[in-house]
Coordinates of N, CA and C in Angstrom, one line a residue:
S90 N -16.6 -24.1 9.3 CA -16.9 -25.1 8.3 C -16.1 -24.8 7.0
R91 N -16.1 -25.7 6.1 CA -15.3 -25.6 4.9 C -15.9 -24.4 4.0
E92 N -17.2 -24.3 4.0 CA -17.8 -23.3 3.2 C -17.5 -21.9 3.8
T93 N -17.4 -21.8 5.1 CA -17.0 -20.5 5.7 C -15.6 -20.2 5.4
L94 N -14.7 -21.2 5.4 CA -13.3 -21.0 5.1 C -13.1 -20.5 3.7
M95 N -13.8 -21.2 2.8 CA -13.7 -20.9 1.3 C -14.2 -19.5 1.1
S96 N -15.3 -19.1 1.8 CA -15.8 -17.7 1.7 C -14.8 -16.7 2.1
L97 N -14.1 -17.0 3.2 CA -13.1 -16.0 3.7 C -11.9 -15.9 2.7
L98 N -11.5 -17.1 2.2 CA -10.4 -17.1 1.2 C -10.8 -16.3 0.0
R99 N -12.0 -16.5 -0.4 CA -12.5 -15.8 -1.6 C -12.4 -14.2 -1.4
E100 N -12.8 -13.8 -0.2 CA -12.8 -12.4 0.1 C -11.4 -11.8 0.0
I101 N -10.4 -12.7 0.5 CA -9.0 -12.2 0.5 C -8.4 -12.2 -0.9
V102 N -8.6 -13.3 -1.7 CA -8.1 -13.5 -3.0 C -8.6 -12.4 -3.9
F103 N -9.9 -12.1 -3.8 CA -10.5 -11.1 -4.7 C -10.6 -9.7 -4.0
V104 N -9.9 -9.6 -2.9 CA -9.8 -8.3 -2.2 C -11.2 -7.6 -2.1
E105 N -12.2 -8.4 -1.7 CA -13.5 -7.8 -1.6 C -13.5 -6.6 -0.6
P106 N -14.3 -5.6 -0.9 CA -14.4 -4.4 0.0 C -15.0 -4.7 1.3
T107 N -14.5 -5.6 2.0 CA -14.9 -6.0 3.4 C -13.7 -5.9 4.3
L108 N -14.0 -6.0 5.6 CA -12.9 -6.0 6.6 C -11.9 -7.2 6.4
V109 N -12.5 -8.4 6.2 CA -11.7 -9.5 6.0 C -10.9 -9.4 4.6
G110 N -11.6 -9.0 3.6 CA -10.9 -8.9 2.3 C -9.8 -7.9 2.3
L111 N -10.0 -6.7 3.0 CA -9.0 -5.7 3.0 C -7.8 -6.1 3.8
L112 N -8.1 -6.6 5.1 CA -7.0 -6.9 5.9 C -6.3 -8.2 5.4
G113 N -7.0 -9.1 4.9 CA -6.3 -10.3 4.3 C -5.5 -10.0 3.1
G114 N -6.0 -9.1 2.2 CA -5.3 -8.7 1.0 C -4.0 -7.9 1.4
C115 N -4.1 -7.0 2.5 CA -3.0 -6.3 3.0 C -1.9 -7.3 3.5
A116 N -2.4 -8.2 4.3 CA -1.4 -9.2 4.8 C -0.7 -10.0 3.7
L117 N -1.5 -10.4 2.7 CA -0.9 -11.1 1.6 C 0.2 -10.3 0.9
H118 N -0.1 -9.1 0.6 CA 0.9 -8.3 -0.2 C 2.1 -7.9 0.7
A119 N 1.8 -7.6 2.0 CA 2.9 -7.3 2.9 C 3.8 -8.4 3.0
A120 N 3.3 -9.7 3.1 CA 4.2 -10.8 3.2 C 5.0 -11.0 2.0
C121 N 4.4 -10.9 0.8 CA 5.1 -11.1 -0.5 C 6.2 -10.0 -0.6
W122 N 5.9 -8.7 -0.4 CA 6.8 -7.7 -0.7 C 7.9 -7.6 0.5
L123 N 7.5 -8.1 1.6 CA 8.6 -8.1 2.7 C 9.7 -9.0 2.2
A124 N 9.4 -10.1 1.6 CA 10.4 -11.1 1.0 C 11.1 -10.5 -0.2
I125 N 10.3 -9.9 -1.1 CA 10.9 -9.3 -2.3 C 11.9 -8.2 -2.0
H126 N 11.5 -7.3 -1.1 CA 12.3 -6.1 -0.8 C 13.3 -6.3 0.3
N127 N 13.5 -7.5 0.7 CA 14.5 -7.7 1.7 C 15.9 -7.8 1.1
W128 N 16.8 -7.0 1.6 CA 18.2 -6.9 1.1 C 19.1 -7.9 1.7
E129 N 18.7 -8.5 2.8 CA 19.6 -9.5 3.5 C 19.5 -10.9 2.9
W130 N 18.2 -11.3 2.7 CA 18.0 -12.7 2.2 C 17.0 -12.8 1.1
G131 N 16.3 -11.7 0.8 CA 15.2 -11.8 -0.1 C 15.5 -11.4 -1.6
G132 N 14.5 -10.9 -2.3 CA 14.7 -10.6 -3.7 C 15.7 -9.5 -4.0
M133 N 15.8 -8.5 -3.1 CA 16.7 -7.4 -3.4 C 18.1 -7.9 -3.2
K134 N 18.4 -8.9 -2.4 CA 19.7 -9.4 -2.3 C 20.2 -10.0 -3.7
H135 N 19.3 -10.7 -4.4 CA 19.6 -11.3 -5.7 C 19.7 -10.2 -6.8
I136 N 18.8 -9.2 -6.7 CA 18.9 -8.1 -7.6 C 20.2 -7.3 -7.5
K137 N 20.6 -7.1 -6.2 CA 21.9 -6.4 -6.0 C 23.0 -7.2 -6.5
H138 N 23.0 -8.5 -6.3 CA 24.1 -9.4 -6.8 C 24.1 -9.4 -8.3
A139 N 22.9 -9.4 -9.0 CA 22.9 -9.4 -10.4 C 23.4 -8.1 -11.0
V140 N 23.0 -7.0 -10.4 CA 23.5 -5.7 -10.8 C 25.0 -5.6 -10.7
Q141 N 25.6 -6.0 -9.6 CA 27.0 -5.9 -9.4 C 27.8 -6.9 -10.2
K142 N 27.2 -8.0 -10.6 CA 27.9 -9.1 -11.4 C 27.8 -8.9 -12.9
Y143 N 26.6 -8.5 -13.3 CA 26.3 -8.5 -14.8 C 26.3 -7.1 -15.4
L144 N 26.3 -6.1 -14.6 CA 26.3 -4.7 -15.1 C 27.6 -4.0 -14.8
P145 N 28.0 -3.0 -15.5 CA 29.3 -2.3 -15.2 C 29.1 -1.5 -13.9
Y146 N 29.3 -2.2 -12.8 CA 28.9 -1.6 -11.5 C 29.9 -0.4 -11.1
K147 N 31.2 -0.6 -11.5 CA 32.1 0.5 -11.2 C 31.7 1.8 -12.0
T148 N 31.3 1.6 -13.2 CA 30.8 2.7 -14.0 C 29.6 3.4 -13.3
I149 N 28.7 2.5 -12.8 CA 27.5 3.0 -12.1 C 27.9 3.8 -10.9
Q150 N 28.8 3.3 -10.1 CA 29.3 4.0 -8.9 C 29.9 5.4 -9.3
R151 N 30.7 5.4 -10.3 CA 31.3 6.7 -10.7 C 30.3 7.7 -11.2
N152 N 29.2 7.2 -11.9 CA 28.2 8.1 -12.3 C 27.4 8.7 -11.2
F153 N 27.2 7.9 -10.1 CA 26.5 8.4 -9.0 C 27.4 9.2 -8.0
D154 N 28.7 9.1 -8.2 CA 29.6 9.9 -7.3 C 29.3 11.4 -7.3
G155 N 28.9 11.9 -6.2 CA 28.6 13.3 -6.1 C 27.1 13.6 -6.5
D156 N 26.3 12.6 -6.8 CA 24.9 12.8 -7.2 C 24.1 13.1 -5.9
P157 N 23.3 14.1 -5.9 CA 22.4 14.5 -4.8 C 21.6 13.3 -4.3
A158 N 21.3 12.3 -5.1 CA 20.5 11.2 -4.7 C 21.2 10.4 -3.7
V159 N 22.5 10.4 -3.7 CA 23.3 9.6 -2.7 C 23.0 10.1 -1.3
E160 N 23.1 11.5 -1.2 CA 22.8 12.1 0.1 C 21.3 11.9 0.5
L161 N 20.5 12.0 -0.5 CA 19.0 11.9 -0.2 C 18.7 10.5 0.4
F162 N 19.3 9.5 -0.1 CA 19.1 8.1 0.4 C 20.0 7.7 1.5
G163 N 21.0 8.5 1.8 CA 21.9 8.1 2.9 C 22.9 7.0 2.5
M164 N 23.2 6.9 1.2 CA 24.1 5.8 0.7 C 25.5 6.3 0.3
E165 N 26.0 7.1 1.1 CA 27.4 7.7 0.8 C 28.4 6.6 0.8
K166 N 28.3 5.5 1.5 CA 29.3 4.5 1.5 C 29.4 3.8 0.2
D167 N 28.4 3.6 -0.5 CA 28.4 3.0 -1.8 C 27.3 3.6 -2.7
P168 N 27.7 4.7 -3.5 CA 26.7 5.4 -4.3 C 26.0 4.5 -5.3
G169 N 26.6 3.4 -5.7 CA 26.0 2.5 -6.7 C 24.8 1.9 -6.2
L170 N 24.6 1.8 -4.9 CA 23.4 1.2 -4.3 C 22.1 2.0 -4.6
V171 N 22.3 3.2 -5.0 CA 21.1 4.0 -5.4 C 20.5 3.4 -6.7
Y172 N 21.4 2.8 -7.5 CA 20.9 2.2 -8.8 C 20.1 0.9 -8.4
V173 N 20.6 0.2 -7.4 CA 19.9 -1.1 -7.0 C 18.6 -0.7 -6.4
W174 N 18.6 0.4 -5.6 CA 17.3 0.9 -5.0 C 16.3 1.2 -6.1
N175 N 16.8 1.9 -7.2 CA 15.9 2.2 -8.3 C 15.4 1.0 -9.0
A176 N 16.2 -0.1 -9.1 CA 15.8 -1.3 -9.7 C 14.6 -1.9 -8.9
G177 N 14.7 -1.8 -7.6 CA 13.6 -2.3 -6.8 C 12.3 -1.5 -7.0
V178 N 12.5 -0.2 -7.1 CA 11.4 0.7 -7.4 C 10.7 0.4 -8.7
I179 N 11.5 0.1 -9.7 CA 10.9 -0.2 -11.0 C 10.2 -1.5 -10.9
L180 N 10.7 -2.5 -10.3 CA 10.1 -3.8 -10.1 C 8.7 -3.6 -9.4
H181 N 8.7 -2.9 -8.3 CA 7.5 -2.7 -7.5 C 6.4 -2.0 -8.3
H182 N 6.8 -0.9 -9.0 CA 5.8 -0.1 -9.7 C 5.3 -0.8 -11.0
T183 N 6.2 -1.6 -11.6 CA 5.9 -2.3 -12.8 C 4.8 -3.4 -12.5
I184 N 5.0 -4.1 -11.5 CA 4.0 -5.2 -11.1 C 2.7 -4.5 -10.7
G185 N 2.8 -3.5 -9.9 CA 1.5 -2.8 -9.5 C 0.8 -2.2 -10.7
G186 N 1.6 -1.6 -11.6 CA 1.0 -1.0 -12.8 C 0.4 -2.0 -13.8
V187 N 1.0 -3.2 -13.9 CA 0.5 -4.2 -14.8 C -0.8 -4.7 -14.2
L188 N -0.9 -4.9 -12.9 CA -2.1 -5.4 -12.3 C -3.3 -4.3 -12.4
C189 N -3.0 -3.1 -12.3 CA -4.0 -2.0 -12.5 C -4.4 -2.0 -13.9
L190 N -3.5 -2.1 -14.9 CA -3.8 -2.2 -16.3 C -4.7 -3.4 -16.6
A191 N -4.3 -4.5 -16.0 CA -5.1 -5.8 -16.3 C -6.5 -5.6 -15.7
G192 N -6.7 -4.9 -14.6 CA -8.0 -4.7 -14.1 C -8.9 -3.9 -15.0
W193 N -8.2 -2.9 -15.6 CA -8.9 -2.0 -16.5 C -9.2 -2.7 -17.8
Y194 N -8.3 -3.4 -18.4 CA -8.4 -4.1 -19.7 C -9.5 -5.2 -19.6
F195 N -9.4 -6.0 -18.6 CA -10.4 -7.1 -18.5 C -11.6 -6.8 -17.7
G196 N -11.7 -5.6 -17.2 CA -12.9 -5.2 -16.5 C -13.1 -6.0 -15.1
Q197 N -11.9 -6.2 -14.5 CA -11.9 -6.9 -13.2 C -11.4 -6.1 -12.1
P198 N -12.3 -5.5 -11.3 CA -11.8 -4.6 -10.2 C -10.9 -5.3 -9.2
W199 N -11.0 -6.6 -9.0 CA -10.1 -7.2 -8.0 C -8.7 -7.2 -8.5
L200 N -8.4 -7.2 -9.8 CA -7.0 -7.1 -10.2 C -6.5 -5.7 -9.9
F201 N -7.4 -4.7 -10.2 CA -7.0 -3.3 -9.8 C -6.7 -3.2 -8.4
R202 N -7.5 -3.8 -7.5 CA -7.3 -3.7 -6.1 C -5.9 -4.3 -5.7
H203 N -5.6 -5.4 -6.3 CA -4.2 -6.0 -6.1 C -3.1 -5.0 -6.5
G204 N -3.3 -4.4 -7.6 CA -2.3 -3.4 -8.1 C -2.1 -2.3 -7.1
I205 N -3.2 -1.7 -6.5 CA -3.1 -0.7 -5.5 C -2.5 -1.2 -4.3
L206 N -2.8 -2.4 -3.8 CA -2.3 -3.0 -2.6 C -0.8 -3.3 -2.8
T207 N -0.3 -3.4 -4.0 CA 1.2 -3.5 -4.2 C 1.9 -2.3 -3.6
E208 N 1.3 -1.2 -3.8 CA 1.8 0.1 -3.2 C 1.5 0.2 -1.8
V209 N 0.2 0.2 -1.4 CA -0.3 0.5 -0.1 C 0.2 -0.5 0.9
A210 N 0.0 -1.8 0.7 CA 0.4 -2.8 1.7 C 1.8 -3.2 1.5
G211 N 2.3 -3.3 0.2 CA 3.6 -3.8 -0.1 C 4.7 -2.8 0.2
L212 N 4.3 -1.5 0.4 CA 5.4 -0.5 0.7 C 5.0 0.4 1.8
D213 N 3.8 1.1 1.6 CA 3.5 2.1 2.6 C 3.3 1.5 4.0
V214 N 2.5 0.5 4.2 CA 2.2 -0.1 5.5 C 3.5 -0.7 6.0
L215 N 4.2 -1.4 5.2 CA 5.5 -2.1 5.7 C 6.5 -1.0 6.2
D216 N 6.7 0.1 5.5 CA 7.6 1.1 5.9 C 7.2 1.7 7.2
L217 N 6.0 2.2 7.2 CA 5.5 3.1 8.4 C 5.3 2.2 9.6
F218 N 4.8 1.0 9.5 CA 4.5 0.2 10.7 C 5.4 -0.9 11.0
Y219 N 6.4 -1.2 10.1 CA 7.3 -2.2 10.4 C 8.8 -1.8 10.3
R220 N 9.2 -1.4 9.1 CA 10.6 -1.1 8.9 C 11.1 0.1 9.8
V221 N 10.4 1.2 9.7 CA 10.9 2.4 10.4 C 10.8 2.2 11.9
P222 N 9.7 1.7 12.5 CA 9.7 1.4 13.9 C 10.8 0.4 14.3
L223 N 11.1 -0.6 13.5 CA 12.1 -1.6 13.8 C 13.5 -0.9 13.9
C224 N 13.7 0.1 13.1 CA 15.0 0.8 13.2 C 15.3 1.5 14.6
F225 N 14.2 1.9 15.2 CA 14.3 2.5 16.6 C 14.2 1.4 17.7
L226 N 13.4 0.4 17.5 CA 13.2 -0.6 18.5 C 14.4 -1.7 18.5
A227 N 14.9 -2.0 17.4 CA 16.0 -2.9 17.3 C 17.0 -2.5 16.3
P228 N 17.7 -1.4 16.6 CA 18.7 -0.7 15.7 C 19.8 -1.7 15.3
P229 N 20.4 -1.6 14.1 CA 20.1 -0.6 13.1 C 18.8 -0.7 12.3
G230 N 18.2 -1.9 12.4 CA 17.0 -2.1 11.6 C 17.3 -2.6 10.2
P231 N 16.2 -2.9 9.4 CA 16.4 -3.5 8.1 C 17.0 -2.5 7.1
Y232 N 17.9 -2.9 6.3 CA 18.5 -2.1 5.2 C 17.6 -2.2 4.0
P233 N 17.5 -1.1 3.3 CA 18.2 0.2 3.4 C 17.4 1.3 4.2
T234 N 16.3 0.9 4.9 CA 15.6 1.9 5.7 C 16.5 2.4 6.8
S235 N 17.4 1.6 7.3 CA 18.4 2.0 8.3 C 19.3 3.1 7.9
T236 N 19.5 3.2 6.5 CA 20.4 4.3 6.1 C 19.8 5.7 6.2
L237 N 18.5 5.7 6.4 CA 17.8 7.0 6.5 C 17.9 7.6 7.9
I238 N 18.3 6.8 8.8 CA 18.4 7.2 10.2 C 19.8 7.3 10.6
K239 N 20.3 8.5 10.9 CA 21.7 8.7 11.1 C 22.0 8.8 12.6
E240 N 23.3 8.8 13.0 CA 23.7 8.9 14.4 C 23.1 10.2 15.0
G241 N 22.7 10.1 16.2 CA 22.2 11.3 16.9 C 20.7 11.5 16.6
G242 N 20.1 10.5 16.0 CA 18.7 10.7 15.7 C 18.3 11.5 14.5
K243 N 19.4 11.9 13.7 CA 19.1 12.7 12.5 C 18.6 11.8 11.4
F244 N 17.9 12.4 10.5 CA 17.3 11.7 9.3 C 17.9 12.1 8.0
A245 N 18.1 11.2 7.1 CA 18.5 11.5 5.7 C 17.3 12.2 5.1
P246 N 17.5 13.1 4.1 CA 16.4 13.9 3.5 C 15.2 13.0 3.1
Y247 N 15.5 11.8 2.5 CA 14.4 11.0 2.0 C 13.4 10.5 3.0
F248 N 13.9 10.5 4.3 CA 13.0 10.0 5.4 C 11.7 10.8 5.4
Y249 N 11.8 12.2 5.3 CA 10.7 13.0 5.4 C 9.8 12.8 4.1
L250 N 10.4 12.7 3.0 CA 9.6 12.5 1.8 C 8.9 11.1 1.8
Q251 N 9.6 10.1 2.4 CA 9.0 8.8 2.6 C 7.8 8.8 3.5
F252 N 7.9 9.6 4.6 CA 6.8 9.6 5.5 C 5.6 10.3 4.8
F253 N 5.8 11.4 4.1 CA 4.7 12.1 3.4 C 4.1 11.2 2.3
H254 N 5.0 10.5 1.5 CA 4.6 9.7 0.4 C 3.7 8.5 0.9
H255 N 4.1 7.9 2.0 CA 3.4 6.7 2.5 C 2.0 7.2 3.1
S256 N 2.0 8.3 3.8 CA 0.8 8.8 4.4 C -0.3 9.1 3.4
V257 N 0.2 9.8 2.3 CA -0.8 10.1 1.2 C -1.2 8.8 0.5
G258 N -0.2 7.9 0.3 CA -0.5 6.6 -0.4 C -1.6 5.8 0.3
M259 N -1.5 5.7 1.6 CA -2.4 4.9 2.4 C -3.8 5.6 2.3
S260 N -3.8 6.9 2.5 CA -5.1 7.6 2.6 C -5.8 7.5 1.3
V261 N -5.1 7.7 0.2 CA -5.8 7.6 -1.2 C -6.0 6.1 -1.6
G262 N -5.1 5.2 -1.3 CA -5.2 3.9 -1.7 C -6.3 3.1 -1.1
F263 N -6.5 3.2 0.2 CA -7.6 2.5 0.8 C -9.0 3.0 0.3
V264 N -9.1 4.3 0.2 CA -10.4 4.9 -0.4 C -10.6 4.4 -1.8
S265 N -9.5 4.3 -2.6 CA -9.6 3.8 -4.0 C -10.1 2.4 -4.0
I266 N -9.6 1.6 -3.2 CA -10.0 0.1 -3.1 C -11.4 -0.1 -2.7
L267 N -11.8 0.7 -1.7 CA -13.2 0.5 -1.1 C -14.3 1.1 -2.0
Y268 N -14.0 2.2 -2.7 CA -15.1 2.9 -3.3 C -15.0 3.1 -4.8
F269 N -13.9 3.1 -5.4 CA -13.7 3.5 -6.8 C -13.1 2.4 -7.7
A270 N -12.8 1.2 -7.1 CA -12.1 0.2 -7.9 C -12.9 -0.3 -9.1
H271 N -14.2 -0.1 -9.2 CA -15.1 -0.6 -10.3 C -15.1 0.4 -11.4
L272 N -14.6 1.6 -11.3 CA -14.7 2.6 -12.3 C -13.6 2.5 -13.3
P273 N -13.8 2.3 -14.6 CA -12.8 2.2 -15.6 C -11.8 3.4 -15.6
D274 N -12.4 4.6 -15.6 CA -11.5 5.8 -15.6 C -10.6 5.8 -14.4
H275 N -11.1 5.4 -13.3 CA -10.2 5.3 -12.0 C -9.2 4.2 -12.2
Q276 N -9.5 3.1 -12.8 CA -8.6 2.0 -13.0 C -7.4 2.5 -13.9
W277 N -7.8 3.2 -14.9 CA -6.8 3.8 -15.9 C -5.9 4.8 -15.1
F278 N -6.4 5.6 -14.3 CA -5.7 6.6 -13.6 C -4.7 5.9 -12.6
G279 N -5.2 4.8 -12.0 CA -4.3 4.0 -11.1 C -3.2 3.4 -11.8
F280 N -3.4 3.0 -13.1 CA -2.3 2.4 -13.9 C -1.3 3.5 -14.2
I281 N -1.7 4.7 -14.5 CA -0.8 5.8 -14.7 C 0.1 6.1 -13.5
L282 N -0.6 6.2 -12.3 CA 0.2 6.5 -11.1 C 1.1 5.3 -10.7
M283 N 0.7 4.1 -10.9 CA 1.5 3.0 -10.5 C 2.6 2.7 -11.5
G284 N 2.2 2.7 -12.8 CA 3.2 2.4 -13.8 C 4.1 3.5 -14.3
G285 N 3.6 4.7 -14.1 CA 4.4 5.9 -14.5 C 5.8 6.0 -14.1
P286 N 6.2 5.6 -12.9 CA 7.6 5.7 -12.4 C 8.5 4.9 -13.3
F287 N 8.0 3.8 -13.9 CA 8.9 3.0 -14.8 C 9.4 3.9 -15.9
L288 N 8.5 4.6 -16.6 CA 8.9 5.5 -17.7 C 9.8 6.6 -17.2
A289 N 9.6 7.0 -15.9 CA 10.4 8.1 -15.4 C 11.8 7.7 -15.0
I290 N 12.0 6.5 -14.5 CA 13.2 6.0 -13.9 C 14.1 5.3 -15.0
A291 N 13.4 4.4 -15.8 CA 14.2 3.5 -16.7 C 15.2 4.2 -17.6
P292 N 14.8 5.4 -18.2 CA 15.8 6.0 -19.1 C 17.1 6.4 -18.3
G293 N 16.9 6.9 -17.1 CA 18.1 7.3 -16.3 C 18.9 6.1 -16.0
M294 N 18.3 5.0 -15.7 CA 19.1 3.8 -15.3 C 19.9 3.3 -16.5
L295 N 19.3 3.4 -17.7 CA 20.1 3.0 -18.9 C 21.3 4.0 -19.1
A296 N 21.1 5.2 -18.9 CA 22.1 6.2 -19.0 C 23.3 6.0 -18.0
N297 N 22.9 5.4 -16.8 CA 23.9 5.1 -15.8 C 24.9 4.1 -16.2
L298 N 24.6 3.3 -17.3 CA 25.5 2.2 -17.7 C 26.6 2.7 -18.6
V299 N 26.6 3.9 -19.1 CA 27.6 4.4 -20.0 C 28.7 5.1 -19.2
P300 N 30.0 5.2 -19.7 CA 31.0 5.8 -18.9 C 30.7 7.3 -18.5
P301 N 31.3 7.7 -17.4 CA 30.9 9.1 -16.9 C 31.0 10.2 -17.9
E302 N 32.0 10.2 -18.8 CA 32.1 11.3 -19.7 C 30.9 11.4 -20.7
Y303 N 30.4 10.2 -21.1 CA 29.2 10.2 -21.9 C 27.9 10.4 -21.1
Y304 N 27.9 9.8 -19.9 CA 26.8 10.0 -19.0 C 26.4 11.4 -18.8
K305 N 27.5 12.2 -18.5 CA 27.3 13.7 -18.3 C 26.7 14.4 -19.5
V306 N 27.1 14.0 -20.7 CA 26.6 14.6 -21.9 C 25.1 14.2 -22.0
M307 N 24.8 12.9 -21.7 CA 23.4 12.5 -21.9 C 22.5 13.2 -21.0
I308 N 22.8 13.3 -19.7 CA 21.9 13.9 -18.7 C 21.8 15.4 -18.9
D309 N 22.8 16.0 -19.6 CA 22.7 17.5 -19.9 C 21.9 17.8 -21.2
T310 N 21.8 16.8 -22.0 CA 21.2 17.1 -23.3 C 19.9 16.3 -23.6
I311 N 19.6 15.2 -22.8 CA 18.5 14.4 -23.1 C 17.6 14.4 -21.8
P312 N 16.3 14.7 -22.0 CA 15.4 14.7 -20.8 C 15.1 13.3 -20.4
L313 N 15.5 12.9 -19.2 CA 15.4 11.5 -18.8 C 14.2 11.5 -17.8
G314 N 13.0 11.4 -18.3 CA 11.8 11.3 -17.5 C 11.7 12.6 -16.6
Y315 N 11.4 12.5 -15.4 CA 11.4 13.6 -14.5 C 12.7 13.6 -13.6
D316 N 13.8 13.0 -14.2 CA 15.1 13.1 -13.6 C 15.1 12.5 -12.2
M317 N 14.5 11.3 -12.0 CA 14.4 10.7 -10.7 C 15.7 10.4 -10.1
N318 N 16.7 10.2 -11.0 CA 18.0 9.7 -10.5 C 18.9 10.9 -10.0
R319 N 18.4 12.1 -10.0 CA 19.3 13.2 -9.7 C 18.8 14.0 -8.5
Y320 N 17.5 14.3 -8.4 CA 16.9 14.9 -7.2 C 17.4 16.3 -6.8
E321 N 18.0 17.1 -7.8 CA 18.5 18.4 -7.4 C 17.5 19.3 -6.7
G322 N 16.3 19.3 -7.4 CA 15.2 20.1 -6.8 C 14.8 19.7 -5.4
T323 N 14.8 18.4 -5.2 CA 14.4 17.9 -3.8 C 15.5 18.4 -2.8
I324 N 16.7 18.2 -3.2 CA 17.8 18.6 -2.2 C 17.8 20.1 -2.0
R325 N 17.6 20.9 -3.0 CA 17.5 22.3 -2.8 C 16.3 22.7 -1.9
G326 N 15.2 22.0 -2.1 CA 14.1 22.3 -1.2 C 14.3 21.9 0.2
Y327 N 15.0 20.7 0.4 CA 15.3 20.3 1.7 C 16.3 21.2 2.4
D328 N 17.3 21.7 1.7 CA 18.3 22.6 2.2 C 17.6 23.9 2.6
A329 N 16.6 24.3 1.8 CA 15.9 25.6 2.2 C 15.1 25.4 3.5
M330 N 14.5 24.2 3.6 CA 13.8 24.0 4.9 C 14.7 24.0 6.1
R331 N 15.9 23.4 5.9 CA 16.8 23.4 7.1 C 17.3 24.8 7.4
S332 N 17.5 25.6 6.4 CA 18.1 26.9 6.6 C 17.1 27.9 7.1
D333 N 15.8 27.6 6.8 CA 14.7 28.6 7.2 C 13.6 27.8 7.9
P334 N 13.9 27.4 9.1 CA 12.9 26.6 9.9 C 11.7 27.4 10.2
I335 N 10.5 26.8 10.3 CA 9.3 27.5 10.6 C 9.2 27.7 12.1

């Protein structure tokens, strides 16, 4: 009946802590972010085009040349694409962070739930249950996930970090949505986690726009967030794991 249908839609729109609300909310965010994060025909295609057309892309490429992030993401063919990747990360976390903040500010748990689902369903679920499996079932699979899987079944370093990140994200995110979304302190904490990467990545992205000789001075003298654009510590840790297997 119409009343039943409206009740189901309400559960989905407001991400009620029910099976229908949770699965429906996940499907909604997965569909939206599947389109936004698609590099072939979706939002990332247009972001990539805008970066290459309106920003000093050759300068960006030169600044990323030799950067450990290039190996981490498997983007050796075009180091500048790491910048485009980071632009997508900022978009994703900014929208999620704004929704979490709105939930806290207006006292609306359903907005907070949408903010968390931006991460859980819009990234974690899509990567683990769609993009990565598709790379094996229908190679090469969707870009840029396909860059993480090398010839011979080897993985780029970020693949392992991605698997860990998404596993933790889903475990914490679903519990947060079901049991803690109504708590103001938890909503604020969710905003910090979702919105924090913007403050961490944005300064480095601005620094990438200056010529290499000035860029090097900036990254050596100015703390750029937690240095998301360089990843030296991550690479060193990954190299140590490879050289000293358990």
